[in-house]
PDB file of N, CA and C in Angstrom:
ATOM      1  N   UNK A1198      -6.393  36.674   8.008  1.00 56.00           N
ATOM      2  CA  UNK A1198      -6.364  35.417   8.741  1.00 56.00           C
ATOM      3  C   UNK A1198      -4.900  35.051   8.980  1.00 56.00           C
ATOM      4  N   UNK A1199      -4.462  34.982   9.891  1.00 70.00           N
ATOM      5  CA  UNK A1199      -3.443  34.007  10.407  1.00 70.00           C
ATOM      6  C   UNK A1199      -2.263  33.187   9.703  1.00 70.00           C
ATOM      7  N   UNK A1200      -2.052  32.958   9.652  1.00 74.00           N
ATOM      8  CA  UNK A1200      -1.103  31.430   9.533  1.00 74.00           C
ATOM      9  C   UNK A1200      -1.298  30.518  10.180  1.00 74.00           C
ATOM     10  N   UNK A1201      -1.017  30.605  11.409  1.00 82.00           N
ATOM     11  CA  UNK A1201      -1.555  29.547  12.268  1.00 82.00           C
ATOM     12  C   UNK A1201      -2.572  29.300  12.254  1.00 82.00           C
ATOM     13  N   UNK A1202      -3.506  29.766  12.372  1.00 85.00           N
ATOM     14  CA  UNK A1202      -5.112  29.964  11.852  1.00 85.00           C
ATOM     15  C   UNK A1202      -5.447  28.834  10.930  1.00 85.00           C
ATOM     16  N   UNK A1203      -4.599  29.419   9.775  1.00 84.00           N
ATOM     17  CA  UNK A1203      -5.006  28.889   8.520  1.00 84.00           C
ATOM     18  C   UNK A1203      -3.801  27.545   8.173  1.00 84.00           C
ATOM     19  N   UNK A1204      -2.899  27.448   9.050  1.00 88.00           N
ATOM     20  CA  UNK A1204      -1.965  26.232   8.910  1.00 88.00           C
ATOM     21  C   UNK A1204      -2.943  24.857   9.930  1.00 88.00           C
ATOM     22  N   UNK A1205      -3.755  25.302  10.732  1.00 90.00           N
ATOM     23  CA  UNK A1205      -4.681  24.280  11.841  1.00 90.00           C
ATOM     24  C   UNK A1205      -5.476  24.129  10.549  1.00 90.00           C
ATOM     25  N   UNK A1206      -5.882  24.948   9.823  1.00 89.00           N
ATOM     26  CA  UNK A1206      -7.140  24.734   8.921  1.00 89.00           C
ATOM     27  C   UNK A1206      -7.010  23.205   7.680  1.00 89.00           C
ATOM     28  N   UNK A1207      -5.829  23.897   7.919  1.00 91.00           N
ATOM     29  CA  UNK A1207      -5.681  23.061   6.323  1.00 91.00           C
ATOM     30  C   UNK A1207      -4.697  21.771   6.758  1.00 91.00           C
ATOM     31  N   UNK A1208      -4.488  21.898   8.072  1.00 93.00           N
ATOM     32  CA  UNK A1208      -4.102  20.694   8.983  1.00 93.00           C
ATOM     33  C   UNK A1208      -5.378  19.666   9.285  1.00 93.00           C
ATOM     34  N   UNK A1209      -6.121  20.292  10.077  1.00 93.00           N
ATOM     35  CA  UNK A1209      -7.429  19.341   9.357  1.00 93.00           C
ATOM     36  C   UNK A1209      -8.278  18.928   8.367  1.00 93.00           C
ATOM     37  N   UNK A1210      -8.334  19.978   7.401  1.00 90.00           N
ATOM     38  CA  UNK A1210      -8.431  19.120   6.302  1.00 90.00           C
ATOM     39  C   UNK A1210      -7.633  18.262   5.607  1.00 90.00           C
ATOM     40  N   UNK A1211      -6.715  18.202   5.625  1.00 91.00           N
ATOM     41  CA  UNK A1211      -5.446  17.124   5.322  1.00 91.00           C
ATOM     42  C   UNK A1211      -6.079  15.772   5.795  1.00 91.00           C
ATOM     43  N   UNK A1212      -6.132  15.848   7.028  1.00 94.00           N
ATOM     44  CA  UNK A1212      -6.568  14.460   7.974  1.00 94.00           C
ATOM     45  C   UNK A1212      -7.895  14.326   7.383  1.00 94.00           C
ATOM     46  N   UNK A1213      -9.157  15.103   7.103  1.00 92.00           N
ATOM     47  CA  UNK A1213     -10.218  14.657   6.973  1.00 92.00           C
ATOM     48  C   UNK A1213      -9.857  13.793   6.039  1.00 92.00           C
ATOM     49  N   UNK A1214      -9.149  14.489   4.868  1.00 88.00           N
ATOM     50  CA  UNK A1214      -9.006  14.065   3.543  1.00 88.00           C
ATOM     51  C   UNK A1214      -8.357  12.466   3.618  1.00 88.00           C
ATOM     52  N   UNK A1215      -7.683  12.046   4.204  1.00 91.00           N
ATOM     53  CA  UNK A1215      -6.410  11.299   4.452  1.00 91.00           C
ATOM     54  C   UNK A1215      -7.508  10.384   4.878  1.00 91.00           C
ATOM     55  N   UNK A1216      -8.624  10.277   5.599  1.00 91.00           N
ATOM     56  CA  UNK A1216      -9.316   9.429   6.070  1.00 91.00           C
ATOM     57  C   UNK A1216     -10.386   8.819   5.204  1.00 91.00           C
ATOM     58  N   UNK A1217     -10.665  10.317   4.175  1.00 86.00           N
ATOM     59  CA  UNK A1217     -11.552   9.871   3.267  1.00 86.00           C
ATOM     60  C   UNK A1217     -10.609   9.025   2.289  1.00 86.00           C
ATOM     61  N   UNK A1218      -9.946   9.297   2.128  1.00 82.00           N
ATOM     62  CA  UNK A1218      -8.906   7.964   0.961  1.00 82.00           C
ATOM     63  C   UNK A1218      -8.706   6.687   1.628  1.00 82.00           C
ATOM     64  N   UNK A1219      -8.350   6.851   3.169  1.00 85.00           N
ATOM     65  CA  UNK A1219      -8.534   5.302   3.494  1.00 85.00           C
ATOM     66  C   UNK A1219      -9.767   4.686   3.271  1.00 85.00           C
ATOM     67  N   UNK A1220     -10.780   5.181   3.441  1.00 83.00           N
ATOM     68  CA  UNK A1220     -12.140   4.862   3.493  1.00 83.00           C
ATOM     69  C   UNK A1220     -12.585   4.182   1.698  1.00 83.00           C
ATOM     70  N   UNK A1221     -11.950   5.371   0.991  1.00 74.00           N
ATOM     71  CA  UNK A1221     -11.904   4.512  -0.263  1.00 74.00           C
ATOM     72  C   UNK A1221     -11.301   3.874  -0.822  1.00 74.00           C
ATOM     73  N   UNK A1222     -10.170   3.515  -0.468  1.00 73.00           N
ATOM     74  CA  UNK A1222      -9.321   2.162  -0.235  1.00 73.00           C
ATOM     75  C   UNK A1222      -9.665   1.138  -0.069  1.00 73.00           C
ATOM     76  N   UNK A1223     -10.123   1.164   1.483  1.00 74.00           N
ATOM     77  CA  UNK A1223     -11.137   0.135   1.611  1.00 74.00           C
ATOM     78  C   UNK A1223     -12.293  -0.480   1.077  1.00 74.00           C
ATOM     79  N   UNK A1224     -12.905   0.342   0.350  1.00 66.00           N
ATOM     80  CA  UNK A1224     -14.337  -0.290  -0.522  1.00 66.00           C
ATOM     81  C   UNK A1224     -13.561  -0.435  -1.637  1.00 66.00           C
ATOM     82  N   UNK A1225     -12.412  -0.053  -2.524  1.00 62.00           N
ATOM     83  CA  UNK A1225     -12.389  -0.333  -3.674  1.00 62.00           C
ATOM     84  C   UNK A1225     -11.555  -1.652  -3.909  1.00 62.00           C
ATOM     85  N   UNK A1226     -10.737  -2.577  -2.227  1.00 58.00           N
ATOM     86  CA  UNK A1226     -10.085  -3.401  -2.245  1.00 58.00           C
ATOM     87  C   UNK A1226     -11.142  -4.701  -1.355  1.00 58.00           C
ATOM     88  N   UNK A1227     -11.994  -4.543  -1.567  1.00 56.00           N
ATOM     89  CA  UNK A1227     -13.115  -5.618  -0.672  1.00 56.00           C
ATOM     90  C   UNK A1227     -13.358  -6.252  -1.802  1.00 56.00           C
ATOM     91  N   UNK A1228     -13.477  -7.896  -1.207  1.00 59.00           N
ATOM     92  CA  UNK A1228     -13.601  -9.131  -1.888  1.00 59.00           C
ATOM     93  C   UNK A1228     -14.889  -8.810  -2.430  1.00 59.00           C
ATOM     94  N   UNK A1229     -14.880  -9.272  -3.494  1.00 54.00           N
ATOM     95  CA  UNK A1229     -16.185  -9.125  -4.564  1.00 54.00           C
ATOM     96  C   UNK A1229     -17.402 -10.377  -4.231  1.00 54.00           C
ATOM     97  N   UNK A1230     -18.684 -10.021  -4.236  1.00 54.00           N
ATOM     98  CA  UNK A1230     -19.661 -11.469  -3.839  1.00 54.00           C
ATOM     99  C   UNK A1230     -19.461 -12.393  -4.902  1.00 54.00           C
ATOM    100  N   UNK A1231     -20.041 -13.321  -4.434  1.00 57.00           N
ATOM    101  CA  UNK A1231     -20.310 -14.654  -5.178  1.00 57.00           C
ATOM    102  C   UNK A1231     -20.595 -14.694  -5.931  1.00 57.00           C
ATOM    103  N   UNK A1232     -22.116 -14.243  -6.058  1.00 58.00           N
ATOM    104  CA  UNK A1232     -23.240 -13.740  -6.359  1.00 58.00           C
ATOM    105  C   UNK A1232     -22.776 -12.322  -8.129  1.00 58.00           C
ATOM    106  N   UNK A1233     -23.578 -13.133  -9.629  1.00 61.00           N
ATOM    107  CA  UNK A1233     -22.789 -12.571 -10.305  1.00 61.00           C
ATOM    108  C   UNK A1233     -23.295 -11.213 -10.787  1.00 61.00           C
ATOM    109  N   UNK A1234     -24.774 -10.747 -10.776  1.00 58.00           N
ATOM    110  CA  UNK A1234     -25.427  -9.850 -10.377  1.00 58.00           C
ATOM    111  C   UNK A1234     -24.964  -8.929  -9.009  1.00 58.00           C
ATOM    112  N   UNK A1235     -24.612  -9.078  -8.052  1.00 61.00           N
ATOM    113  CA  UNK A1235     -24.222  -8.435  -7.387  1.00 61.00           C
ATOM    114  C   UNK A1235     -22.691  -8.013  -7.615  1.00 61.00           C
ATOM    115  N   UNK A1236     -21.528  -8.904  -8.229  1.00 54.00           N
ATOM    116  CA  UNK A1236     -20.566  -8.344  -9.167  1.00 54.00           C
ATOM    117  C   UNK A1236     -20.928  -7.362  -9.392  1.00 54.00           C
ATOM    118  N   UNK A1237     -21.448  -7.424 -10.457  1.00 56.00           N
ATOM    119  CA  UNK A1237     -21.617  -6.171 -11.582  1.00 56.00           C
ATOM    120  C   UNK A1237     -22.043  -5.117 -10.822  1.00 56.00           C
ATOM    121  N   UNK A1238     -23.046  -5.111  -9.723  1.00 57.00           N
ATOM    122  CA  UNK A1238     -23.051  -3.608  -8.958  1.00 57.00           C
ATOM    123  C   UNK A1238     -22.300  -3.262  -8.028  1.00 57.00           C
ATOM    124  N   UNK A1239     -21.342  -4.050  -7.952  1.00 55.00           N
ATOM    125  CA  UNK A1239     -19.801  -4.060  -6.905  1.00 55.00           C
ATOM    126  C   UNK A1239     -18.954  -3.351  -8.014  1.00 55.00           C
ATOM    127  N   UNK A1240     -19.013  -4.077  -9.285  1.00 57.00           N
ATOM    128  CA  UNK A1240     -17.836  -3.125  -9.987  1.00 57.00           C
ATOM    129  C   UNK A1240     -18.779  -1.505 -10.294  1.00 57.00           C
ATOM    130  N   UNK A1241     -19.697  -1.604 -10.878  1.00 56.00           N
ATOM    131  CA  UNK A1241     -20.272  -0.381 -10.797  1.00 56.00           C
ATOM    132  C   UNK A1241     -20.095   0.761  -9.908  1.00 56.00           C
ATOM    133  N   UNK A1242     -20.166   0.521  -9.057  1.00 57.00           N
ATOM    134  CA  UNK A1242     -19.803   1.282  -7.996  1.00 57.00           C
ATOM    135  C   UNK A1242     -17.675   1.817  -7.929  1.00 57.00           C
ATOM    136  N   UNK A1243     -17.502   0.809  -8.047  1.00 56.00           N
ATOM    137  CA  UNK A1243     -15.843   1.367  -7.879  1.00 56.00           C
ATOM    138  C   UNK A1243     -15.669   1.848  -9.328  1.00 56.00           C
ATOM    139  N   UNK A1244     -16.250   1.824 -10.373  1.00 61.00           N
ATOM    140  CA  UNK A1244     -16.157   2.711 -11.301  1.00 61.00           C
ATOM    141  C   UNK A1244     -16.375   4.498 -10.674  1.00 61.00           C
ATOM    142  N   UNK A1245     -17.380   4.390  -9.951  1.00 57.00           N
ATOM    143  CA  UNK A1245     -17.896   5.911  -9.270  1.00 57.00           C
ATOM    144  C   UNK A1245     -16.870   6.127  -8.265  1.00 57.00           C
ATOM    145  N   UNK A1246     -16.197   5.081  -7.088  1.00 62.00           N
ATOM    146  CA  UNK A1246     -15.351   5.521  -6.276  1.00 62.00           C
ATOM    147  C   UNK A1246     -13.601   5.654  -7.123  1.00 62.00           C
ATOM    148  N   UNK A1247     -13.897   5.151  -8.005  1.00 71.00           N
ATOM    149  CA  UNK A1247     -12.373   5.422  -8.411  1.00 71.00           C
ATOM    150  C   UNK A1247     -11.934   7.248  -8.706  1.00 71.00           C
ATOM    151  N   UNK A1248     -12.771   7.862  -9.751  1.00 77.00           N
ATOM    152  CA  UNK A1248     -12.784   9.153  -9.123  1.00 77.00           C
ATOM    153  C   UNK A1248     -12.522   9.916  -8.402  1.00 77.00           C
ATOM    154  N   UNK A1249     -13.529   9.446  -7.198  1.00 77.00           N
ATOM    155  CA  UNK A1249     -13.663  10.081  -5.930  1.00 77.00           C
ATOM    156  C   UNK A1249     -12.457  10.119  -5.507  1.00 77.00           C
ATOM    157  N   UNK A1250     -11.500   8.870  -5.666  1.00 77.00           N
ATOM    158  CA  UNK A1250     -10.434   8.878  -5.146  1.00 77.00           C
ATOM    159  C   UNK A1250      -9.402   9.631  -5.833  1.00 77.00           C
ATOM    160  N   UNK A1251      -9.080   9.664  -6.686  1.00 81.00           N
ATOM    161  CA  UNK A1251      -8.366  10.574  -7.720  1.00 81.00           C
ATOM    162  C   UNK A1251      -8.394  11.899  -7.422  1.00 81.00           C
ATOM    163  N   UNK A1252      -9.564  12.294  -6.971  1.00 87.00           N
ATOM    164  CA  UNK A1252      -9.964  13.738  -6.651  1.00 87.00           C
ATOM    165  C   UNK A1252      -9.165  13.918  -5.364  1.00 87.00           C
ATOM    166  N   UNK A1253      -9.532  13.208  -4.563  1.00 85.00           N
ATOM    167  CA  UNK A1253      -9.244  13.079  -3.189  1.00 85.00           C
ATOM    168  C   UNK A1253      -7.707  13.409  -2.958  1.00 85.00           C
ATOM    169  N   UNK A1254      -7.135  12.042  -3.797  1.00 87.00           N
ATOM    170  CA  UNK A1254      -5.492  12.681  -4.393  1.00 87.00           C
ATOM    171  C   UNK A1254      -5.032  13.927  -4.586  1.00 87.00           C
ATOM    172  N   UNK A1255      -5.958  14.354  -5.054  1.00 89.00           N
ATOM    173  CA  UNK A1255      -5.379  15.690  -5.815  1.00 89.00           C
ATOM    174  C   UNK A1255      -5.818  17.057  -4.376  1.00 89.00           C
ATOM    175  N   UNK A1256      -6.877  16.510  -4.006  1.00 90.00           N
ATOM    176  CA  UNK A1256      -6.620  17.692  -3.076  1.00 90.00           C
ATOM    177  C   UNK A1256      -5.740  17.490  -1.701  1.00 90.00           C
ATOM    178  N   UNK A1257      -5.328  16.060  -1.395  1.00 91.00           N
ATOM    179  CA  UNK A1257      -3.988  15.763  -0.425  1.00 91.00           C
ATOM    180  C   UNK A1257      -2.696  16.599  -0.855  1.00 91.00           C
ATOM    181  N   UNK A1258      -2.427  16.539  -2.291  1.00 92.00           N
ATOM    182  CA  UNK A1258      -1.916  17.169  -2.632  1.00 92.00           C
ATOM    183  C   UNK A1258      -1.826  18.813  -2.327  1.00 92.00           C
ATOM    184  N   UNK A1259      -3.040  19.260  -3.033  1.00 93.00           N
ATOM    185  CA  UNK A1259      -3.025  20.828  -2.936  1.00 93.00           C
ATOM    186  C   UNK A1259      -2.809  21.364  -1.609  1.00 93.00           C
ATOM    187  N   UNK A1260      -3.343  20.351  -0.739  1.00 92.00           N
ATOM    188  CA  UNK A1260      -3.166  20.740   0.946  1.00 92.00           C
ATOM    189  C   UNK A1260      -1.958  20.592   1.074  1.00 92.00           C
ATOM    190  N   UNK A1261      -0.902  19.885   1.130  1.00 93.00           N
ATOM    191  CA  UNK A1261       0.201  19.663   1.566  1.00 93.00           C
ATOM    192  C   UNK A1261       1.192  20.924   1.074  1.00 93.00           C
ATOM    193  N   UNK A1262       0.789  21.263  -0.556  1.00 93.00           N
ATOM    194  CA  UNK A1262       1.503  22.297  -1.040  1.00 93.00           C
ATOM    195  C   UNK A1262       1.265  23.823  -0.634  1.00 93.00           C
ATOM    196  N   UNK A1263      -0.242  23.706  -0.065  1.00 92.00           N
ATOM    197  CA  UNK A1263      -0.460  24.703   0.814  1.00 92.00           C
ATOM    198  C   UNK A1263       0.219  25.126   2.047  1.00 92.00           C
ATOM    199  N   UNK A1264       0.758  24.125   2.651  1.00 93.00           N
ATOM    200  CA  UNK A1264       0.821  24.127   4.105  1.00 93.00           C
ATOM    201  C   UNK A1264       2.644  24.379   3.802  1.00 93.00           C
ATOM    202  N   UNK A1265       3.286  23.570   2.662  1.00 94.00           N
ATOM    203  CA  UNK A1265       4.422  23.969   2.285  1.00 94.00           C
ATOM    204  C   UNK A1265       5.082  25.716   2.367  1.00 94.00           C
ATOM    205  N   UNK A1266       3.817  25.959   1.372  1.00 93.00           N
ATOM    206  CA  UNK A1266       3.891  27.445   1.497  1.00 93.00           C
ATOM    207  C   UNK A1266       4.255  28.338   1.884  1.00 93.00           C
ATOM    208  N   UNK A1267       3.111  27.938   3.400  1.00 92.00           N
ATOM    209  CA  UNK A1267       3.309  28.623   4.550  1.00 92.00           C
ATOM    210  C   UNK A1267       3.997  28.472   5.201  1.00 92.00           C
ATOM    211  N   UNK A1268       4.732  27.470   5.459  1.00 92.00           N
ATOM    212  CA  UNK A1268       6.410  27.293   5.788  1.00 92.00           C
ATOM    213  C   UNK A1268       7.497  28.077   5.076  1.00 92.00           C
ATOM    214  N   UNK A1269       7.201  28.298   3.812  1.00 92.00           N
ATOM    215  CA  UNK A1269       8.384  28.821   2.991  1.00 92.00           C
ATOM    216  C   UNK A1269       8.131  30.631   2.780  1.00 92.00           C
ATOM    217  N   UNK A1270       6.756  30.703   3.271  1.00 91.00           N
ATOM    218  CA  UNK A1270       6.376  32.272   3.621  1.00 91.00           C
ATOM    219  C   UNK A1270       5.727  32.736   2.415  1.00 91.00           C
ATOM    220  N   UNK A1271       5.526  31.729   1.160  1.00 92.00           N
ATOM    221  CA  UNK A1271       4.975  32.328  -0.098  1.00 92.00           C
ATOM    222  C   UNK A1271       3.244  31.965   0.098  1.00 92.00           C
ATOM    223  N   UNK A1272       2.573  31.562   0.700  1.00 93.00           N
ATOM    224  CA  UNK A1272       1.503  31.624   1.154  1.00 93.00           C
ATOM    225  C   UNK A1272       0.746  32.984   0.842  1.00 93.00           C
ATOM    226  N   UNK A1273      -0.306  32.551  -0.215  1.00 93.00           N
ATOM    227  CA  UNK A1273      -0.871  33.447  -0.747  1.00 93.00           C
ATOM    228  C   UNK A1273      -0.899  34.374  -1.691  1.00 93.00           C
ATOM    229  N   UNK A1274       0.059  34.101  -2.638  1.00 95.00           N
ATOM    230  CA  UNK A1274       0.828  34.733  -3.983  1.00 95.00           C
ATOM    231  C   UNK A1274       0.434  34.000  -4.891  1.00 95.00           C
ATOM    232  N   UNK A1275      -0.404  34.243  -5.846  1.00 95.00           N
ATOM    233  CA  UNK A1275      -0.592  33.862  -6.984  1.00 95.00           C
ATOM    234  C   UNK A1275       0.192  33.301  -7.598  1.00 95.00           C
ATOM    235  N   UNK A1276      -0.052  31.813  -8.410  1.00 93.00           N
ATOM    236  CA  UNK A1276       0.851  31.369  -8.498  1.00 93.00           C
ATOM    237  C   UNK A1276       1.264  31.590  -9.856  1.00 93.00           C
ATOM    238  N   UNK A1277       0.376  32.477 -10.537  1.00 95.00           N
ATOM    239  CA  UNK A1277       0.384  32.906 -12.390  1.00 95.00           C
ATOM    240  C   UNK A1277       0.918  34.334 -12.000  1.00 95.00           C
ATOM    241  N   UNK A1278       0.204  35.260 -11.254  1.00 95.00           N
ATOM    242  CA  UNK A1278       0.829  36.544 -11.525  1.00 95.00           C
ATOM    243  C   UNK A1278       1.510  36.870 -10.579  1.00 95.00           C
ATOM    244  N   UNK A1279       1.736  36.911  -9.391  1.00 94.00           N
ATOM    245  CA  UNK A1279       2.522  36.946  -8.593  1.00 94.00           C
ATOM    246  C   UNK A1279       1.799  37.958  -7.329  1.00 94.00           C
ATOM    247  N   UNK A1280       0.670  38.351  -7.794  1.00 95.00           N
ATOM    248  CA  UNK A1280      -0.013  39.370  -6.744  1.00 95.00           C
ATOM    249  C   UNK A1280      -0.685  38.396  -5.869  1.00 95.00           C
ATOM    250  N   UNK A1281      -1.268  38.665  -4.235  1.00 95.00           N
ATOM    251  CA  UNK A1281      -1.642  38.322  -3.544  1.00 95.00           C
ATOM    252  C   UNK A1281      -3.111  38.028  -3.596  1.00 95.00           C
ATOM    253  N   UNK A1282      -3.170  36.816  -3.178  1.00 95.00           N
ATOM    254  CA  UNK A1282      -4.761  36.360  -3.199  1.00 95.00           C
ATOM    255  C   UNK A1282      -5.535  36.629  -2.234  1.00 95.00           C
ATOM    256  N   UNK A1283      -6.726  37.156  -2.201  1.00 94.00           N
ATOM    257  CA  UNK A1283      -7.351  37.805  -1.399  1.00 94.00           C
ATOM    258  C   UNK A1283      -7.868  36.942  -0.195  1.00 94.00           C
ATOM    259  N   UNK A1284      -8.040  37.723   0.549  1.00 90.00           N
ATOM    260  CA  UNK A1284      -8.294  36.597   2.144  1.00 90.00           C
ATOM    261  C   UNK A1284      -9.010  36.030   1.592  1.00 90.00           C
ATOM    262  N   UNK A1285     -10.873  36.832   1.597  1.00 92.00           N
ATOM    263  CA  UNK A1285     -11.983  35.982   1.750  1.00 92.00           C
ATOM    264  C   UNK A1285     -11.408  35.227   0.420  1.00 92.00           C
ATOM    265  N   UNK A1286     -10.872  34.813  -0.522  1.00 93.00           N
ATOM    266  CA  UNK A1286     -10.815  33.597  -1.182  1.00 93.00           C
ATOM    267  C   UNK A1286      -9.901  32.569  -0.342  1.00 93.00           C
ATOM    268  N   UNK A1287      -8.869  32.883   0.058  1.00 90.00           N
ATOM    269  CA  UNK A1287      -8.024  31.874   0.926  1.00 90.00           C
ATOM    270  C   UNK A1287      -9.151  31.416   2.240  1.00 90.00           C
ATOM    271  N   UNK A1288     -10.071  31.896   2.773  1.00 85.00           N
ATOM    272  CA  UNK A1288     -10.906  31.807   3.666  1.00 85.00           C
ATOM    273  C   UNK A1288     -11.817  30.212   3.442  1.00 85.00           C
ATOM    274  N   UNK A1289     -12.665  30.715   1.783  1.00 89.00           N
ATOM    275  CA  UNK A1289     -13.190  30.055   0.936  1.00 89.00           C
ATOM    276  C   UNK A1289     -12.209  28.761   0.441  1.00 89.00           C
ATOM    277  N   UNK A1290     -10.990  29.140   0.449  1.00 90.00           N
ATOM    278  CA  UNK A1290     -10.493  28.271  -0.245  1.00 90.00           C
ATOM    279  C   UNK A1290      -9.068  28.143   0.477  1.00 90.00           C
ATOM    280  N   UNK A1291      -8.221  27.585   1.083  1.00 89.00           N
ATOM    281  CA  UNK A1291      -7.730  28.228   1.703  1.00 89.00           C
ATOM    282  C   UNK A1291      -6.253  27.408   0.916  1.00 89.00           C
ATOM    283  N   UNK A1292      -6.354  26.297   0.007  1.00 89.00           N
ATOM    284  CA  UNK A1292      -5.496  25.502  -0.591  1.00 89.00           C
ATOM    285  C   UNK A1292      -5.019  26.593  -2.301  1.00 89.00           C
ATOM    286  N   UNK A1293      -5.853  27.312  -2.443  1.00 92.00           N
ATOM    287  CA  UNK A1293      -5.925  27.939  -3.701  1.00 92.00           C
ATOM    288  C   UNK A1293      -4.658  28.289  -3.877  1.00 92.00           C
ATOM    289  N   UNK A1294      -4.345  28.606  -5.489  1.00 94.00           N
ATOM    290  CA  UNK A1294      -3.025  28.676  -5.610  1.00 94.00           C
ATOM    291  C   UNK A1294      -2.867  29.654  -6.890  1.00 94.00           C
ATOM    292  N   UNK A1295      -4.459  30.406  -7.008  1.00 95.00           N
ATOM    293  CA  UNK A1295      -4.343  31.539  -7.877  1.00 95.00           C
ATOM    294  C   UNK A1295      -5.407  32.843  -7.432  1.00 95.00           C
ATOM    295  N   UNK A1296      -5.401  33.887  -7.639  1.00 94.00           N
ATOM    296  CA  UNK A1296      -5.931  34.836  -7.845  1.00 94.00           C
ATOM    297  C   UNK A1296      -7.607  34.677  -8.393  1.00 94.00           C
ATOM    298  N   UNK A1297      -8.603  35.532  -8.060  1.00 94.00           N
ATOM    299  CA  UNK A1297      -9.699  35.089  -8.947  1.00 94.00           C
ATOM    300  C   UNK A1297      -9.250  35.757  -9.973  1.00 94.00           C
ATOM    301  N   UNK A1298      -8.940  36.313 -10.364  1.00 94.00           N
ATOM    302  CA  UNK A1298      -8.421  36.546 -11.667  1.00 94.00           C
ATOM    303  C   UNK A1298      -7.723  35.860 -12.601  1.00 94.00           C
ATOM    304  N   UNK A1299      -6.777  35.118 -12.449  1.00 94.00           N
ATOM    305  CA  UNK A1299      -6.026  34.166 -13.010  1.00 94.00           C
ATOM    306  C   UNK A1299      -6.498  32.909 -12.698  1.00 94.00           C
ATOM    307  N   UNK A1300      -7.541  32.420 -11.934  1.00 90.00           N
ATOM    308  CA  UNK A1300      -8.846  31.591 -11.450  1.00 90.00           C
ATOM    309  C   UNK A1300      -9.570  31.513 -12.980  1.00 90.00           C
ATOM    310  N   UNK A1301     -10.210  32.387 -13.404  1.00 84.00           N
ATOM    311  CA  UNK A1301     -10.950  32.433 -14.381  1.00 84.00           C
ATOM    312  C   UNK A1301     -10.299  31.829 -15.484  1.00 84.00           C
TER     313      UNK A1301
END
């Protein structure tokens, strides 16, 4: 696969991602009801989106360091052993930053 290929790829997922964090931004900064029963399943809930968002973080991250990469030409080198990661995993995964081997 490409670079370019795989630099569009992980260019849109960046943005998907970037949208899904605004999105949970937004529900986790909305005025709470009146209503004190409905509280409690308002905070309930941003207990579950806080996560989501954390996660979300972390793969803005991995994308960006991906896309770094491939700017700096190390795109696709394991980042434990130094051997090359196989397409169909960069395909599958295209942010990955180890070997299935050093995966495990």
């Amino acid at each position: 696969m490409a670079n370019e290929t795989l630099r569009a790829e992980l260019e849109q997922r960046l943005a998907t991602m970037q949208r899904r964090l605004a999105s949970i931004k937004a529900d986790v900064t909305h005025e709470y009801s009146g209503d004190s029963a409905e509280q409690a399943q308002e905070r309930e809930n941003d207990e579950v989106v806080d996560p989501i968002g954390n996660e979300t973080r972390q793969s803005l991250r991995d994308i960006r360091m991906a896309l770094d990469k491939i700017e700096a030409g190390t795109y696709g080198e394991c980042e434990h052993c130094g051997e090359n990661i196989a397409e169909v995993r960069l395909r599958a995964i295209p942010e990955a930053t180890r070997c299935v081997g050093c995966a495990d």
